[in-house]
CSV table of C-alpha atoms in Angstrom, one decimal:
chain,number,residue,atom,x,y,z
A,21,UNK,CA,0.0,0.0,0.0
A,22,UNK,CA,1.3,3.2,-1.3
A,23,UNK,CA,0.3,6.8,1.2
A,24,UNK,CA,0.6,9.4,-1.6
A,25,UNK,CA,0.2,12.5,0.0
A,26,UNK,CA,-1.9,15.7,-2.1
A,27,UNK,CA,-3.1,19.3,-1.5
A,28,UNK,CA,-6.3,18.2,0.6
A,29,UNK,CA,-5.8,14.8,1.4
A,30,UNK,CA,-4.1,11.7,1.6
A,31,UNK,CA,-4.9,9.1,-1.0
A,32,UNK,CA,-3.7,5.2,-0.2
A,33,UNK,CA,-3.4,3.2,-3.0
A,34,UNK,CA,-1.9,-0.3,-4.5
A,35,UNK,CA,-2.8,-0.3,-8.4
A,36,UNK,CA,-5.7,2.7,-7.9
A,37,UNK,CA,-6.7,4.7,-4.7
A,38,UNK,CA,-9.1,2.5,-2.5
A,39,UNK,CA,-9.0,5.0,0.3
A,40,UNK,CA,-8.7,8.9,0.8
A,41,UNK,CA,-8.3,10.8,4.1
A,42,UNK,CA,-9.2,14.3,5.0
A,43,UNK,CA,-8.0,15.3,8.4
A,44,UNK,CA,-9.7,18.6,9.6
A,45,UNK,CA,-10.3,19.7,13.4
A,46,UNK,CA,-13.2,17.9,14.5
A,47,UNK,CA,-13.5,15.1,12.4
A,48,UNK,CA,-11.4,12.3,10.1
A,49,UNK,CA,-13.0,12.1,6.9
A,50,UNK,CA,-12.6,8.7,4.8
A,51,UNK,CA,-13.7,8.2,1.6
A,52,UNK,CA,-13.7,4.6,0.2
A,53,UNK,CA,-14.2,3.1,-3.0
A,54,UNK,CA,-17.5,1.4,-2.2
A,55,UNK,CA,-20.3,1.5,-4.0
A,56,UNK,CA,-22.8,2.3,-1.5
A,57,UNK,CA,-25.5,0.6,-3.5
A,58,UNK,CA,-24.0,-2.7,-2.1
A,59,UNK,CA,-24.2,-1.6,1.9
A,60,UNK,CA,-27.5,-3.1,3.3
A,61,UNK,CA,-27.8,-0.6,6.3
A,62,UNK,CA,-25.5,2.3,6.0
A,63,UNK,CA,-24.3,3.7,9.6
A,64,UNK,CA,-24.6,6.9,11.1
A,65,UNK,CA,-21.5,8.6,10.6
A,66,UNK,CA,-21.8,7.3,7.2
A,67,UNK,CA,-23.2,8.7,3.7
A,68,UNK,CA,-23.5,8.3,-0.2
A,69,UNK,CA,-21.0,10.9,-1.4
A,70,UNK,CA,-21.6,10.4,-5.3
A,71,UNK,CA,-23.7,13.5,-6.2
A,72,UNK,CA,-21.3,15.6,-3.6
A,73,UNK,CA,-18.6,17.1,-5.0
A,74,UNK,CA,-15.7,16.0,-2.6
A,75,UNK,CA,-12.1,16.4,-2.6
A,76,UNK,CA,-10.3,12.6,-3.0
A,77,UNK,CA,-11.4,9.2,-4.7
A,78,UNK,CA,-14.5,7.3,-3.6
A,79,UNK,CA,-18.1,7.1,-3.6
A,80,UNK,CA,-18.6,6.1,-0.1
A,81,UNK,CA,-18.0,8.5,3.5
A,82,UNK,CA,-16.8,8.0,6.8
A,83,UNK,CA,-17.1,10.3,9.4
A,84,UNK,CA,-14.8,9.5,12.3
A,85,UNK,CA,-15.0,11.4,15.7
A,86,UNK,CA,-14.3,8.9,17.8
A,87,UNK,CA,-12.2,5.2,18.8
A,88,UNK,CA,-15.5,3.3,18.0
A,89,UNK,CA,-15.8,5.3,14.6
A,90,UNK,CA,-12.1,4.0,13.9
A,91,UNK,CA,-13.1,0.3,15.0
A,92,UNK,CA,-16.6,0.4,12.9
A,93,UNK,CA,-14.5,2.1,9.5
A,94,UNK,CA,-12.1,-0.9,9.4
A,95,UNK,CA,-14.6,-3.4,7.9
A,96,UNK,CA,-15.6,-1.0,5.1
A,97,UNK,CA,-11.4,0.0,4.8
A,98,UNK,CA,-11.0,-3.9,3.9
A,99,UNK,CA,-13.9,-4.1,1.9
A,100,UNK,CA,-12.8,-0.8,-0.5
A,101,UNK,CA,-9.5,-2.5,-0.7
A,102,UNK,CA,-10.4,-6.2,-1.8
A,103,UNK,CA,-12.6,-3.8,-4.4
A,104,UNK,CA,-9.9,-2.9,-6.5
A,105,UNK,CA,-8.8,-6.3,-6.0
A,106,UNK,CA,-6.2,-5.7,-2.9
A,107,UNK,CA,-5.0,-9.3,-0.6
């Protein structure tokens, strides 16, 4: 996994970015490249980001503000990067 860091954020990538992060004050924000169409029920801190514009790669937003935010996000990290067809 490649951290390639840009102007707003920090995309991770093997082959093609699976993950972006945007760190601001408050909050962490992830976006994954997840197809939010294939999420049954879509958490809180979550949202479908594809008619936003956004700075970074990915269809799919976390909102992290806290450890259990962190804990929930790592399911959905795995899932973006077996996506693009990560190990």
């Amino acid at each position: 996994i490649e951290e390639v860091p840009k102007k707003r954020y920090v995309a991770y990538k093997t082959s093609q970015n699976f993950v972006c992060m945007k760190v601001t004050k408050q909050k962490i924000f992830l976006y994954l490249k997840i197809n939010p169409e294939t999420i049954g029920h879509i958490p809180q801190n979550c949202r479908d980001v594809r008619k936003i514009n956004h700075a970074g790669t990915g269809d799919f937003e976390i909102q992290i503000t806290n450890e259990q935010n962190v804990q929930d996000a790592k399911e959905f990290i795995s899932l973006a990067f077996n996506n693009i067809g990560g190990n």
